[in-house]
Amino acid sequence: FDEHGGRWSWRETSIDQTRMADATKHVRAWIKRGRHAWKQVPFFAKATVVTCVGFHLLVRWNHRNLVGDLCLSADSLVYRYDFGRILLAPLFHEGWKHLLVNMLAVTWIGSSVEKLVGTLNLAYLNSMLAIFGAVLYVIMAYARANNPIKSESIAPFECVAGMSGILFGQLAVECNMLGNVKRSLFGLVMIPVKLYPLATLLAVWIILPNASFTAHLSGLLVGTMYAHGMLDKLKLDEPLVEYVESFWPLRRFVQRSDYVTHESRVVPSTSSVGVEVNVLGWTMGYLKSFLGRTQMLRSRRNKGVGAEEFPGEGHRLGGSEGKSIATSSAGLRSNRQGTGGSTSAANPLAKDGNFTRVTSQDNSPREAFRNSKYEDKVAVLVEMGFDANVARDALEAAGGDVPSAAESLSR
């Protein structure tokens, strides 16, 4: 009721319905893309995410501050012999932000490494990174404490937790397996992939000064040692991996479609790797798209245009800016209300006035070459959640550049 005792009059306008439909559409698209991306994550990466999230919920449900009981410090290993922290500290995260960032990194880095080395080898690699990373962390902590130039007596008592050290080790293994390619650092600059782990370490140290540089560096060093063959005597042999995977308790997991066996590993090549997901570019693209939709809705509301209108002109993907496609509502109504006669080849509308998808019937060698030209790169975009036909057109418009095509499709 208002101040005069009358009822407020609420009237659903077309612009409100358009906003609601637009928001629902994008939420469903994000959910669909998230489900598709989760299906592409291999088995051990999924298990790591589920375990870390479950462990975090269990710790929060306990309503106790368990940071001092679960985090890893040099003093707890050397003087208290609390070796259980080596395996518990990577599972423990201090907050939801810490957990979210690390789990996103697990689905990216962990998935890539699992496809390169296999599920069982990744599980074994994680245990090696945790154990040897803890040993290096203890050595570097006491080295900092006894540094004659600048002693840090608090270093042995610093407590660390989270998957970051293991993730830096996985990143070092992945980058050393990819060969001589380049990778984008946060979408800002392209650097050699061999320098990418060190550049990421320095960038994280600058952006997050409270993060443990020593723990991250120890994981990166162990991963580099593993990639350069310094830990080959501790690696699992191929016959042993095949034997363990054929063992009956693990047979149920090995038969899963997301389990990467020793035979189904991805062999890296310069034609299939080196594609970096430009997170910053995607974020800016989505922000531009969101601001553009908001501005369009605001202009439509100010002009009093109904929800059925389509203001402005659309441009065909890959075409020049001068060649635009008229999308006014009047033209659409005239096409939809066309009567009688057969539909010509140039008209993409059926007899009943409904839109139909126009597909190319050209089976010439040129069309076959077009379909196979960017097949590997189309597969990369399809794994990101885009349609194959739209991805092929975007690649042609971008000249075969996958990051540019992905950015244009995300807008």
mmCIF file of C-alpha atoms in Angstrom:
data_model
loop_
_atom_site.group_PDB
_atom_site.id
_atom_site.type_symbol
_atom_site.label_atom_id
_atom_site.label_comp_id
_atom_site.label_asym_id
_atom_site.label_seq_id
_atom_site.Cartn_x
_atom_site.Cartn_y
_atom_site.Cartn_z
ATOM 1 C CA PHE A 1 0.000 0.000 0.000
ATOM 2 C CA ASP A 2 1.143 3.533 -0.699
ATOM 3 C CA GLU A 3 0.874 6.526 1.636
ATOM 4 C CA HIS A 4 -2.667 7.326 0.424
ATOM 5 C CA GLY A 5 -4.009 3.863 1.251
ATOM 6 C CA GLY A 6 -4.196 2.700 -2.342
ATOM 7 C CA ARG A 7 -2.546 -0.373 -3.841
ATOM 8 C CA TRP A 8 0.579 -0.217 -5.869
ATOM 9 C CA SER A 9 -0.142 -1.093 -9.465
ATOM 10 C CA TRP A 10 2.360 -3.585 -10.872
ATOM 11 C CA ARG A 11 2.286 -4.103 -14.612
ATOM 12 C CA GLU A 12 4.570 -6.555 -16.386
ATOM 13 C CA THR A 13 5.976 -4.798 -19.386
ATOM 14 C CA SER A 14 7.611 -6.345 -22.400
ATOM 15 C CA ILE A 15 11.017 -5.037 -21.362
ATOM 16 C CA ASP A 16 10.779 -6.835 -17.995
ATOM 17 C CA GLN A 17 9.854 -10.063 -19.741
ATOM 18 C CA THR A 18 12.764 -9.596 -22.136
ATOM 19 C CA ARG A 19 15.188 -9.052 -19.280
ATOM 20 C CA MET A 20 13.936 -12.130 -17.478
ATOM 21 C CA ALA A 21 14.088 -14.268 -20.612
ATOM 22 C CA ASP A 22 17.555 -12.977 -21.449
ATOM 23 C CA ALA A 23 18.854 -13.679 -17.940
ATOM 24 C CA THR A 24 17.291 -17.156 -17.905
ATOM 25 C CA LYS A 25 18.780 -17.923 -21.295
ATOM 26 C CA HIS A 26 22.286 -16.978 -20.232
ATOM 27 C CA VAL A 27 22.027 -18.829 -16.920
ATOM 28 C CA ARG A 28 20.947 -21.982 -18.738
ATOM 29 C CA ALA A 29 23.771 -21.525 -21.240
ATOM 30 C CA TRP A 30 26.316 -21.222 -18.440
ATOM 31 C CA ILE A 31 24.900 -24.312 -16.698
ATOM 32 C CA LYS A 32 24.990 -26.285 -19.943
ATOM 33 C CA ARG A 33 28.547 -25.187 -20.659
ATOM 34 C CA GLY A 34 29.581 -26.011 -17.084
ATOM 35 C CA ARG A 35 28.130 -29.517 -17.337
ATOM 36 C CA HIS A 36 29.863 -30.050 -20.649
ATOM 37 C CA ALA A 37 33.175 -28.812 -19.228
ATOM 38 C CA TRP A 38 32.807 -31.077 -16.167
ATOM 39 C CA LYS A 39 32.283 -34.098 -18.423
ATOM 40 C CA GLN A 40 35.576 -33.316 -20.160
ATOM 41 C CA VAL A 41 37.508 -33.383 -16.853
ATOM 42 C CA PRO A 42 39.364 -36.703 -16.353
ATOM 43 C CA PHE A 43 38.731 -39.015 -13.441
ATOM 44 C CA PHE A 44 41.531 -38.103 -11.018
ATOM 45 C CA ALA A 45 41.003 -34.351 -11.453
ATOM 46 C CA LYS A 46 37.314 -34.859 -10.627
ATOM 47 C CA ALA A 47 38.230 -36.980 -7.606
ATOM 48 C CA THR A 48 40.639 -34.286 -6.402
ATOM 49 C CA VAL A 49 37.976 -31.573 -6.635
ATOM 50 C CA VAL A 50 35.360 -33.696 -4.858
ATOM 51 C CA THR A 51 37.815 -34.722 -2.114
ATOM 52 C CA CYS A 52 39.035 -31.177 -1.431
ATOM 53 C CA VAL A 53 35.504 -29.742 -1.368
ATOM 54 C CA GLY A 54 34.279 -32.555 0.896
ATOM 55 C CA PHE A 55 37.260 -32.147 3.225
ATOM 56 C CA HIS A 56 36.639 -28.393 3.400
ATOM 57 C CA LEU A 57 32.972 -28.935 4.280
ATOM 58 C CA LEU A 58 33.934 -31.473 6.942
ATOM 59 C CA VAL A 59 36.381 -29.056 8.549
ATOM 60 C CA ARG A 60 33.842 -26.211 8.468
ATOM 61 C CA TRP A 61 31.172 -28.458 9.965
ATOM 62 C CA ASN A 62 33.489 -29.220 12.889
ATOM 63 C CA HIS A 63 33.331 -25.531 13.945
ATOM 64 C CA ARG A 64 36.931 -25.606 15.101
ATOM 65 C CA ASN A 65 39.966 -23.703 13.914
ATOM 66 C CA LEU A 66 42.048 -26.590 12.591
ATOM 67 C CA VAL A 67 44.628 -24.518 10.719
ATOM 68 C CA GLY A 68 47.314 -25.242 13.306
ATOM 69 C CA ASP A 69 46.494 -28.966 13.269
ATOM 70 C CA LEU A 70 46.434 -29.497 9.484
ATOM 71 C CA CYS A 71 48.854 -27.008 7.909
ATOM 72 C CA LEU A 72 52.437 -27.933 7.064
ATOM 73 C CA SER A 73 55.443 -26.334 8.769
ATOM 74 C CA ALA A 74 59.108 -27.257 9.002
ATOM 75 C CA ASP A 75 58.937 -27.324 12.798
ATOM 76 C CA SER A 76 56.007 -29.803 12.822
ATOM 77 C CA LEU A 77 57.959 -32.267 10.672
ATOM 78 C CA VAL A 78 61.421 -31.966 12.208
ATOM 79 C CA TYR A 79 60.619 -31.735 15.920
ATOM 80 C CA ARG A 80 57.091 -33.159 16.242
ATOM 81 C CA TYR A 81 57.309 -35.862 13.544
ATOM 82 C CA ASP A 82 53.798 -35.041 12.392
ATOM 83 C CA PHE A 83 54.225 -36.588 8.924
ATOM 84 C CA GLY A 84 50.475 -36.883 8.349
ATOM 85 C CA ARG A 85 50.446 -33.180 7.508
ATOM 86 C CA ILE A 86 52.307 -33.978 4.265
ATOM 87 C CA LEU A 87 49.120 -35.570 2.872
ATOM 88 C CA LEU A 88 46.526 -33.539 4.792
ATOM 89 C CA ALA A 89 47.901 -30.045 4.136
ATOM 90 C CA PRO A 90 47.269 -30.189 0.333
ATOM 91 C CA LEU A 91 43.623 -31.106 0.982
ATOM 92 C CA PHE A 92 43.059 -28.307 3.500
ATOM 93 C CA HIS A 93 42.192 -24.772 2.353
ATOM 94 C CA GLU A 94 41.757 -21.782 4.613
ATOM 95 C CA GLY A 95 38.685 -20.330 2.907
ATOM 96 C CA TRP A 96 36.260 -20.587 0.012
ATOM 97 C CA LYS A 97 38.267 -18.207 -2.172
ATOM 98 C CA HIS A 98 41.427 -20.233 -1.626
ATOM 99 C CA LEU A 99 39.518 -23.431 -2.412
ATOM 100 C CA LEU A 100 37.810 -22.005 -5.515
ATOM 101 C CA VAL A 101 41.032 -20.735 -7.108
ATOM 102 C CA ASN A 102 42.870 -23.999 -6.507
ATOM 103 C CA MET A 103 40.011 -26.167 -7.765
ATOM 104 C CA LEU A 104 39.762 -24.142 -10.963
ATOM 105 C CA ALA A 105 43.492 -24.687 -11.397
ATOM 106 C CA VAL A 106 43.024 -28.427 -10.779
ATOM 107 C CA THR A 107 40.408 -28.684 -13.533
ATOM 108 C CA TRP A 108 42.782 -26.905 -15.940
ATOM 109 C CA ILE A 109 46.325 -28.022 -15.033
ATOM 110 C CA GLY A 110 45.399 -31.369 -13.502
ATOM 111 C CA SER A 111 43.230 -32.334 -16.461
ATOM 112 C CA SER A 112 45.969 -31.472 -18.941
ATOM 113 C CA VAL A 113 48.653 -33.427 -17.063
ATOM 114 C CA GLU A 114 46.338 -36.408 -16.550
ATOM 115 C CA LYS A 115 45.725 -36.640 -20.285
ATOM 116 C CA LEU A 116 49.487 -36.563 -20.874
ATOM 117 C CA VAL A 117 50.674 -39.067 -18.241
ATOM 118 C CA GLY A 118 47.563 -41.088 -17.377
ATOM 119 C CA THR A 119 45.354 -41.274 -14.291
ATOM 120 C CA LEU A 120 47.448 -43.702 -12.254
ATOM 121 C CA ASN A 121 50.701 -41.909 -13.061
ATOM 122 C CA LEU A 122 49.155 -38.589 -12.029
ATOM 123 C CA ALA A 123 48.081 -40.031 -8.664
ATOM 124 C CA TYR A 124 51.622 -41.294 -8.123
ATOM 125 C CA LEU A 125 53.072 -37.973 -9.313
ATOM 126 C CA ASN A 126 50.928 -36.064 -6.803
ATOM 127 C CA SER A 127 52.241 -38.209 -3.954
ATOM 128 C CA MET A 128 55.834 -37.591 -5.084
ATOM 129 C CA LEU A 129 55.187 -33.850 -5.345
ATOM 130 C CA ALA A 130 53.689 -33.814 -1.845
ATOM 131 C CA ILE A 131 56.535 -35.797 -0.219
ATOM 132 C CA PHE A 132 59.551 -34.313 -1.992
ATOM 133 C CA GLY A 133 57.956 -30.868 -1.964
ATOM 134 C CA ALA A 134 57.679 -31.082 1.818
ATOM 135 C CA VAL A 135 61.343 -32.109 2.078
ATOM 136 C CA LEU A 136 62.464 -29.184 -0.072
ATOM 137 C CA TYR A 137 60.197 -26.834 1.874
ATOM 138 C CA VAL A 138 61.828 -27.862 5.167
ATOM 139 C CA ILE A 139 65.330 -27.386 3.708
ATOM 140 C CA MET A 140 64.511 -23.938 2.310
ATOM 141 C CA ALA A 141 62.738 -22.876 5.522
ATOM 142 C CA TYR A 142 65.793 -23.625 7.668
ATOM 143 C CA ALA A 143 68.038 -22.065 5.015
ATOM 144 C CA ARG A 144 66.038 -18.851 5.354
ATOM 145 C CA ALA A 145 66.260 -19.059 9.145
ATOM 146 C CA ASN A 146 70.070 -19.430 9.053
ATOM 147 C CA ASN A 147 70.719 -16.967 6.256
ATOM 148 C CA PRO A 148 73.777 -14.886 7.311
ATOM 149 C CA ILE A 149 72.700 -11.916 5.203
ATOM 150 C CA LYS A 150 69.073 -11.645 6.296
ATOM 151 C CA SER A 151 67.937 -14.196 8.843
ATOM 152 C CA GLU A 152 64.221 -15.072 9.042
ATOM 153 C CA SER A 153 63.850 -16.921 12.330
ATOM 154 C CA ILE A 154 60.098 -17.265 11.818
ATOM 155 C CA ALA A 155 60.493 -19.322 8.609
ATOM 156 C CA PRO A 156 60.472 -22.811 10.247
ATOM 157 C CA PHE A 157 57.220 -21.948 11.988
ATOM 158 C CA GLU A 158 55.371 -20.681 8.897
ATOM 159 C CA CYS A 159 52.370 -22.898 8.204
ATOM 160 C CA VAL A 160 51.186 -23.553 4.639
ATOM 161 C CA ALA A 161 48.160 -25.370 3.252
ATOM 162 C CA GLY A 162 46.487 -25.987 -0.092
ATOM 163 C CA MET A 163 47.169 -27.627 -3.449
ATOM 164 C CA SER A 164 49.261 -24.768 -4.812
ATOM 165 C CA GLY A 165 52.628 -26.461 -4.413
ATOM 166 C CA ILE A 166 51.431 -29.630 -6.155
ATOM 167 C CA LEU A 167 49.805 -27.562 -8.905
ATOM 168 C CA PHE A 168 53.070 -25.731 -9.613
ATOM 169 C CA GLY A 169 54.796 -29.104 -9.857
ATOM 170 C CA GLN A 170 52.144 -30.343 -12.299
ATOM 171 C CA LEU A 171 52.519 -27.145 -14.312
ATOM 172 C CA ALA A 172 56.282 -27.696 -14.593
ATOM 173 C CA VAL A 173 55.741 -31.281 -15.789
ATOM 174 C CA GLU A 174 53.146 -30.212 -18.358
ATOM 175 C CA CYS A 175 55.199 -27.337 -19.777
ATOM 176 C CA ASN A 176 58.307 -29.481 -20.150
ATOM 177 C CA MET A 177 56.299 -32.105 -22.066
ATOM 178 C CA LEU A 178 54.787 -29.676 -24.561
ATOM 179 C CA GLY A 179 57.979 -28.878 -26.452
ATOM 180 C CA ASN A 180 59.028 -25.587 -28.039
ATOM 181 C CA VAL A 181 55.728 -23.717 -28.123
ATOM 182 C CA LYS A 182 54.539 -20.437 -26.686
ATOM 183 C CA ARG A 183 51.819 -19.769 -24.150
ATOM 184 C CA SER A 184 49.933 -16.659 -23.148
ATOM 185 C CA LEU A 185 50.609 -15.334 -19.664
ATOM 186 C CA PHE A 186 47.216 -14.142 -18.369
ATOM 187 C CA GLY A 187 46.336 -13.047 -21.906
ATOM 188 C CA LEU A 188 48.941 -10.267 -21.799
ATOM 189 C CA VAL A 189 52.115 -11.584 -23.428
ATOM 190 C CA MET A 190 53.259 -14.744 -25.225
ATOM 191 C CA ILE A 191 56.279 -16.429 -23.635
ATOM 192 C CA PRO A 192 58.105 -19.753 -24.239
ATOM 193 C CA VAL A 193 56.300 -22.561 -22.492
ATOM 194 C CA LYS A 194 59.473 -23.624 -20.649
ATOM 195 C CA LEU A 195 59.499 -20.243 -18.868
ATOM 196 C CA TYR A 196 55.764 -20.255 -18.158
ATOM 197 C CA PRO A 197 55.917 -21.948 -14.683
ATOM 198 C CA LEU A 198 58.571 -19.511 -13.425
ATOM 199 C CA ALA A 199 56.708 -16.510 -14.866
ATOM 200 C CA THR A 200 53.484 -17.719 -13.240
ATOM 201 C CA LEU A 201 55.289 -18.162 -9.921
ATOM 202 C CA LEU A 202 56.604 -14.596 -10.007
ATOM 203 C CA ALA A 203 53.224 -13.208 -11.111
ATOM 204 C CA VAL A 204 51.391 -14.989 -8.272
ATOM 205 C CA TRP A 205 54.016 -13.764 -5.801
ATOM 206 C CA ILE A 206 53.486 -10.165 -6.967
ATOM 207 C CA ILE A 207 49.677 -10.354 -7.099
ATOM 208 C CA LEU A 208 49.319 -12.361 -3.849
ATOM 209 C CA PRO A 209 52.203 -11.348 -1.559
ATOM 210 C CA ASN A 210 50.733 -13.339 1.342
ATOM 211 C CA ALA A 211 51.005 -16.617 -0.603
ATOM 212 C CA SER A 212 53.915 -18.861 0.343
ATOM 213 C CA PHE A 213 56.631 -18.343 -2.269
ATOM 214 C CA THR A 214 58.748 -21.071 -0.647
ATOM 215 C CA ALA A 215 56.012 -23.722 -0.894
ATOM 216 C CA HIS A 216 55.252 -22.828 -4.512
ATOM 217 C CA LEU A 217 58.942 -22.854 -5.436
ATOM 218 C CA SER A 218 59.506 -26.236 -3.795
ATOM 219 C CA GLY A 219 56.668 -27.804 -5.790
ATOM 220 C CA LEU A 220 57.948 -26.218 -9.008
ATOM 221 C CA LEU A 221 61.473 -27.545 -8.397
ATOM 222 C CA VAL A 222 60.249 -31.085 -7.759
ATOM 223 C CA GLY A 223 58.130 -30.980 -10.923
ATOM 224 C CA THR A 224 61.118 -29.739 -12.928
ATOM 225 C CA MET A 225 63.283 -32.541 -11.517
ATOM 226 C CA TYR A 226 60.611 -35.066 -12.468
ATOM 227 C CA ALA A 227 60.282 -33.681 -16.001
ATOM 228 C CA HIS A 228 64.057 -33.704 -16.609
ATOM 229 C CA GLY A 229 64.466 -37.342 -15.570
ATOM 230 C CA MET A 230 66.123 -36.806 -12.200
ATOM 231 C CA LEU A 231 63.463 -38.998 -10.536
ATOM 232 C CA ASP A 232 63.245 -41.671 -13.252
ATOM 233 C CA LYS A 233 64.297 -44.433 -10.844
ATOM 234 C CA LEU A 234 61.193 -43.695 -8.766
ATOM 235 C CA LYS A 235 58.749 -43.649 -11.684
ATOM 236 C CA LEU A 236 56.270 -46.444 -12.306
ATOM 237 C CA ASP A 237 57.238 -48.799 -15.119
ATOM 238 C CA GLU A 238 54.754 -49.415 -17.926
ATOM 239 C CA PRO A 239 54.283 -53.146 -17.074
ATOM 240 C CA LEU A 240 53.614 -52.217 -13.446
ATOM 241 C CA VAL A 241 51.042 -49.591 -14.485
ATOM 242 C CA GLU A 242 49.264 -52.086 -16.730
ATOM 243 C CA TYR A 243 49.309 -54.701 -13.962
ATOM 244 C CA VAL A 244 47.863 -52.321 -11.365
ATOM 245 C CA GLU A 245 45.162 -51.134 -13.768
ATOM 246 C CA SER A 246 44.166 -54.740 -14.442
ATOM 247 C CA PHE A 247 43.878 -55.480 -10.716
ATOM 248 C CA TRP A 248 40.249 -56.250 -9.851
ATOM 249 C CA PRO A 249 39.656 -53.524 -7.185
ATOM 250 C CA LEU A 250 40.561 -50.849 -9.741
ATOM 251 C CA ARG A 251 38.831 -52.460 -12.704
ATOM 252 C CA ARG A 252 35.605 -50.592 -12.004
ATOM 253 C CA PHE A 253 37.376 -47.229 -12.189
ATOM 254 C CA VAL A 254 39.511 -48.156 -15.189
ATOM 255 C CA GLN A 255 36.384 -48.974 -17.194
ATOM 256 C CA ARG A 256 35.049 -45.444 -16.744
ATOM 257 C CA SER A 257 35.061 -43.270 -19.843
ATOM 258 C CA ASP A 258 36.909 -40.453 -18.041
ATOM 259 C CA TYR A 259 39.718 -42.705 -16.810
ATOM 260 C CA VAL A 260 42.931 -42.144 -18.783
ATOM 261 C CA THR A 261 44.744 -45.454 -19.165
ATOM 262 C CA HIS A 262 48.370 -45.870 -20.174
ATOM 263 C CA GLU A 263 47.335 -46.646 -23.764
ATOM 264 C CA SER A 264 44.876 -43.740 -24.086
ATOM 265 C CA ARG A 265 47.302 -40.984 -23.130
ATOM 266 C CA VAL A 266 47.568 -37.930 -25.350
ATOM 267 C CA VAL A 267 50.885 -37.655 -27.173
ATOM 268 C CA PRO A 268 51.784 -33.930 -27.294
ATOM 269 C CA SER A 269 52.625 -32.409 -30.667
ATOM 270 C CA THR A 270 53.181 -28.862 -31.863
ATOM 271 C CA SER A 271 49.958 -28.998 -33.896
ATOM 272 C CA SER A 272 47.720 -29.934 -30.977
ATOM 273 C CA VAL A 273 49.230 -28.050 -28.031
ATOM 274 C CA GLY A 274 50.231 -24.519 -27.252
ATOM 275 C CA VAL A 275 46.649 -23.237 -27.213
ATOM 276 C CA GLU A 276 46.211 -21.114 -24.120
ATOM 277 C CA VAL A 277 42.793 -20.219 -22.810
ATOM 278 C CA ASN A 278 42.812 -16.436 -22.707
ATOM 279 C CA VAL A 279 40.951 -16.020 -19.423
ATOM 280 C CA LEU A 280 41.424 -12.255 -19.355
ATOM 281 C CA GLY A 281 40.249 -11.922 -22.961
ATOM 282 C CA TRP A 282 37.200 -14.075 -22.317
ATOM 283 C CA THR A 283 36.333 -12.080 -19.217
ATOM 284 C CA MET A 284 36.592 -8.781 -21.086
ATOM 285 C CA GLY A 285 34.551 -10.243 -23.947
ATOM 286 C CA TYR A 286 31.748 -11.299 -21.608
ATOM 287 C CA LEU A 287 31.813 -7.904 -19.881
ATOM 288 C CA LYS A 288 31.554 -6.139 -23.242
ATOM 289 C CA SER A 289 28.714 -8.430 -24.260
ATOM 290 C CA PHE A 290 26.888 -7.846 -20.965
ATOM 291 C CA LEU A 291 27.328 -4.065 -21.144
ATOM 292 C CA GLY A 292 26.192 -4.093 -24.774
ATOM 293 C CA ARG A 293 23.006 -5.998 -23.909
ATOM 294 C CA THR A 294 22.343 -3.675 -20.968
ATOM 295 C CA GLN A 295 22.771 -0.598 -23.163
ATOM 296 C CA MET A 296 20.499 -2.072 -25.833
ATOM 297 C CA LEU A 297 17.755 -2.850 -23.291
ATOM 298 C CA ARG A 298 18.070 0.639 -21.821
ATOM 299 C CA SER A 299 17.748 2.271 -25.232
ATOM 300 C CA ARG A 300 14.757 0.100 -26.073
ATOM 301 C CA ARG A 301 13.110 1.048 -22.783
ATOM 302 C CA ASN A 302 13.733 4.759 -23.382
ATOM 303 C CA LYS A 303 12.372 4.581 -26.916
ATOM 304 C CA GLY A 304 9.358 2.543 -25.820
ATOM 305 C CA VAL A 305 10.189 -0.312 -28.163
ATOM 306 C CA GLY A 306 8.431 -3.579 -27.465
ATOM 307 C CA ALA A 307 10.043 -6.946 -26.882
ATOM 308 C CA GLU A 308 9.369 -8.022 -30.469
ATOM 309 C CA GLU A 309 11.608 -5.355 -31.998
ATOM 310 C CA PHE A 310 15.210 -6.001 -33.036
ATOM 311 C CA PRO A 311 16.969 -2.616 -33.337
ATOM 312 C CA GLY A 312 20.208 -2.162 -35.235
ATOM 313 C CA GLU A 313 21.932 -4.208 -37.866
ATOM 314 C CA GLY A 314 23.602 -7.585 -37.644
ATOM 315 C CA HIS A 315 26.825 -8.508 -39.380
ATOM 316 C CA ARG A 316 27.540 -11.875 -40.922
ATOM 317 C CA LEU A 317 30.419 -13.704 -39.242
ATOM 318 C CA GLY A 318 33.525 -13.345 -41.371
ATOM 319 C CA GLY A 319 32.013 -10.683 -43.625
ATOM 320 C CA SER A 320 33.004 -7.088 -44.018
ATOM 321 C CA GLU A 321 31.476 -4.355 -41.909
ATOM 322 C CA GLY A 322 29.777 -2.830 -44.893
ATOM 323 C CA LYS A 323 27.773 -5.948 -45.639
ATOM 324 C CA SER A 324 25.141 -6.124 -42.947
ATOM 325 C CA ILE A 325 22.039 -8.172 -42.519
ATOM 326 C CA ALA A 326 18.866 -6.229 -41.915
ATOM 327 C CA THR A 327 17.136 -7.558 -38.838
ATOM 328 C CA SER A 328 14.313 -5.091 -38.335
ATOM 329 C CA SER A 329 11.029 -6.412 -37.067
ATOM 330 C CA ALA A 330 9.172 -5.140 -40.109
ATOM 331 C CA GLY A 331 11.333 -7.204 -42.434
ATOM 332 C CA LEU A 332 10.902 -10.257 -40.250
ATOM 333 C CA ARG A 333 7.148 -9.839 -40.143
ATOM 334 C CA SER A 334 6.964 -9.449 -43.919
ATOM 335 C CA ASN A 335 8.968 -12.631 -44.391
ATOM 336 C CA ARG A 336 6.932 -14.574 -41.862
ATOM 337 C CA GLN A 337 3.615 -13.454 -43.355
ATOM 338 C CA GLY A 338 4.546 -14.400 -46.927
ATOM 339 C CA THR A 339 1.744 -16.417 -48.517
ATOM 340 C CA GLY A 340 1.601 -19.161 -51.094
ATOM 341 C CA GLY A 341 4.090 -20.243 -53.675
ATOM 342 C CA SER A 342 7.157 -22.389 -53.308
ATOM 343 C CA THR A 343 10.148 -21.311 -51.323
ATOM 344 C CA SER A 344 13.049 -20.265 -53.502
ATOM 345 C CA ALA A 345 16.620 -21.372 -52.922
ATOM 346 C CA ALA A 346 17.610 -17.870 -51.854
ATOM 347 C CA ASN A 347 14.890 -17.650 -49.236
ATOM 348 C CA PRO A 348 15.857 -19.399 -45.962
ATOM 349 C CA LEU A 349 12.188 -19.626 -44.872
ATOM 350 C CA ALA A 350 9.895 -22.579 -45.251
ATOM 351 C CA LYS A 351 6.337 -22.482 -46.595
ATOM 352 C CA ASP A 352 4.761 -22.292 -43.189
ATOM 353 C CA GLY A 353 6.801 -19.214 -42.320
ATOM 354 C CA ASN A 354 9.045 -20.932 -39.766
ATOM 355 C CA PHE A 355 12.772 -20.468 -39.851
ATOM 356 C CA THR A 356 14.786 -23.457 -41.020
ATOM 357 C CA ARG A 357 18.526 -24.030 -40.875
ATOM 358 C CA VAL A 358 20.155 -23.581 -44.263
ATOM 359 C CA THR A 359 22.954 -26.101 -44.779
ATOM 360 C CA SER A 360 25.423 -26.225 -47.567
ATOM 361 C CA GLN A 361 24.941 -29.018 -50.109
ATOM 362 C CA ASP A 362 28.274 -28.435 -51.793
ATOM 363 C CA ASN A 363 30.188 -31.696 -51.797
ATOM 364 C CA SER A 364 33.025 -30.384 -53.940
ATOM 365 C CA PRO A 365 36.686 -31.011 -53.037
ATOM 366 C CA ARG A 366 36.921 -27.361 -51.968
ATOM 367 C CA GLU A 367 34.150 -27.875 -49.398
ATOM 368 C CA ALA A 368 35.777 -31.085 -48.172
ATOM 369 C CA PHE A 369 39.062 -29.211 -47.772
ATOM 370 C CA ARG A 370 37.241 -26.490 -45.808
ATOM 371 C CA ASN A 371 35.793 -29.046 -43.402
ATOM 372 C CA SER A 372 39.131 -30.771 -42.788
ATOM 373 C CA LYS A 373 41.354 -27.689 -42.759
ATOM 374 C CA TYR A 374 40.872 -26.783 -39.101
ATOM 375 C CA GLU A 375 39.652 -30.155 -37.805
ATOM 376 C CA ASP A 376 42.054 -30.277 -34.828
ATOM 377 C CA LYS A 377 41.368 -26.673 -33.895
ATOM 378 C CA VAL A 378 37.614 -27.175 -34.259
ATOM 379 C CA ALA A 379 37.904 -30.081 -31.807
ATOM 380 C CA VAL A 380 39.597 -27.747 -29.303
ATOM 381 C CA LEU A 381 36.748 -25.222 -29.558
ATOM 382 C CA VAL A 382 34.138 -27.991 -29.310
ATOM 383 C CA GLU A 383 35.734 -29.119 -26.042
ATOM 384 C CA MET A 384 35.292 -25.544 -24.802
ATOM 385 C CA GLY A 385 31.537 -25.894 -25.409
ATOM 386 C CA PHE A 386 31.028 -24.285 -28.829
ATOM 387 C CA ASP A 387 29.141 -25.719 -31.791
ATOM 388 C CA ALA A 388 31.325 -27.315 -34.471
ATOM 389 C CA ASN A 389 29.849 -25.403 -37.432
ATOM 390 C CA VAL A 390 30.024 -22.061 -35.644
ATOM 391 C CA ALA A 391 33.566 -22.839 -34.467
ATOM 392 C CA ARG A 392 34.642 -23.626 -38.052
ATOM 393 C CA ASP A 393 33.245 -20.308 -39.298
ATOM 394 C CA ALA A 394 34.938 -18.435 -36.443
ATOM 395 C CA LEU A 395 38.268 -20.095 -37.245
ATOM 396 C CA GLU A 396 37.978 -19.083 -40.880
ATOM 397 C CA ALA A 397 37.202 -15.516 -39.849
ATOM 398 C CA ALA A 398 40.179 -15.502 -37.451
ATOM 399 C CA GLY A 399 42.568 -17.040 -39.965
ATOM 400 C CA GLY A 400 42.965 -20.240 -37.944
ATOM 401 C CA ASP A 401 43.918 -18.513 -34.663
ATOM 402 C CA VAL A 402 42.186 -20.465 -31.876
ATOM 403 C CA PRO A 403 42.410 -17.828 -29.079
ATOM 404 C CA SER A 404 40.980 -15.127 -31.379
ATOM 405 C CA ALA A 405 38.200 -17.452 -32.518
ATOM 406 C CA ALA A 406 37.366 -18.403 -28.927
ATOM 407 C CA GLU A 407 37.280 -14.748 -27.902
ATOM 408 C CA SER A 408 34.977 -13.833 -30.783
ATOM 409 C CA LEU A 409 32.637 -16.713 -29.971
ATOM 410 C CA SER A 410 32.521 -15.707 -26.301
ATOM 411 C CA ARG A 411 31.284 -12.199 -27.038
#
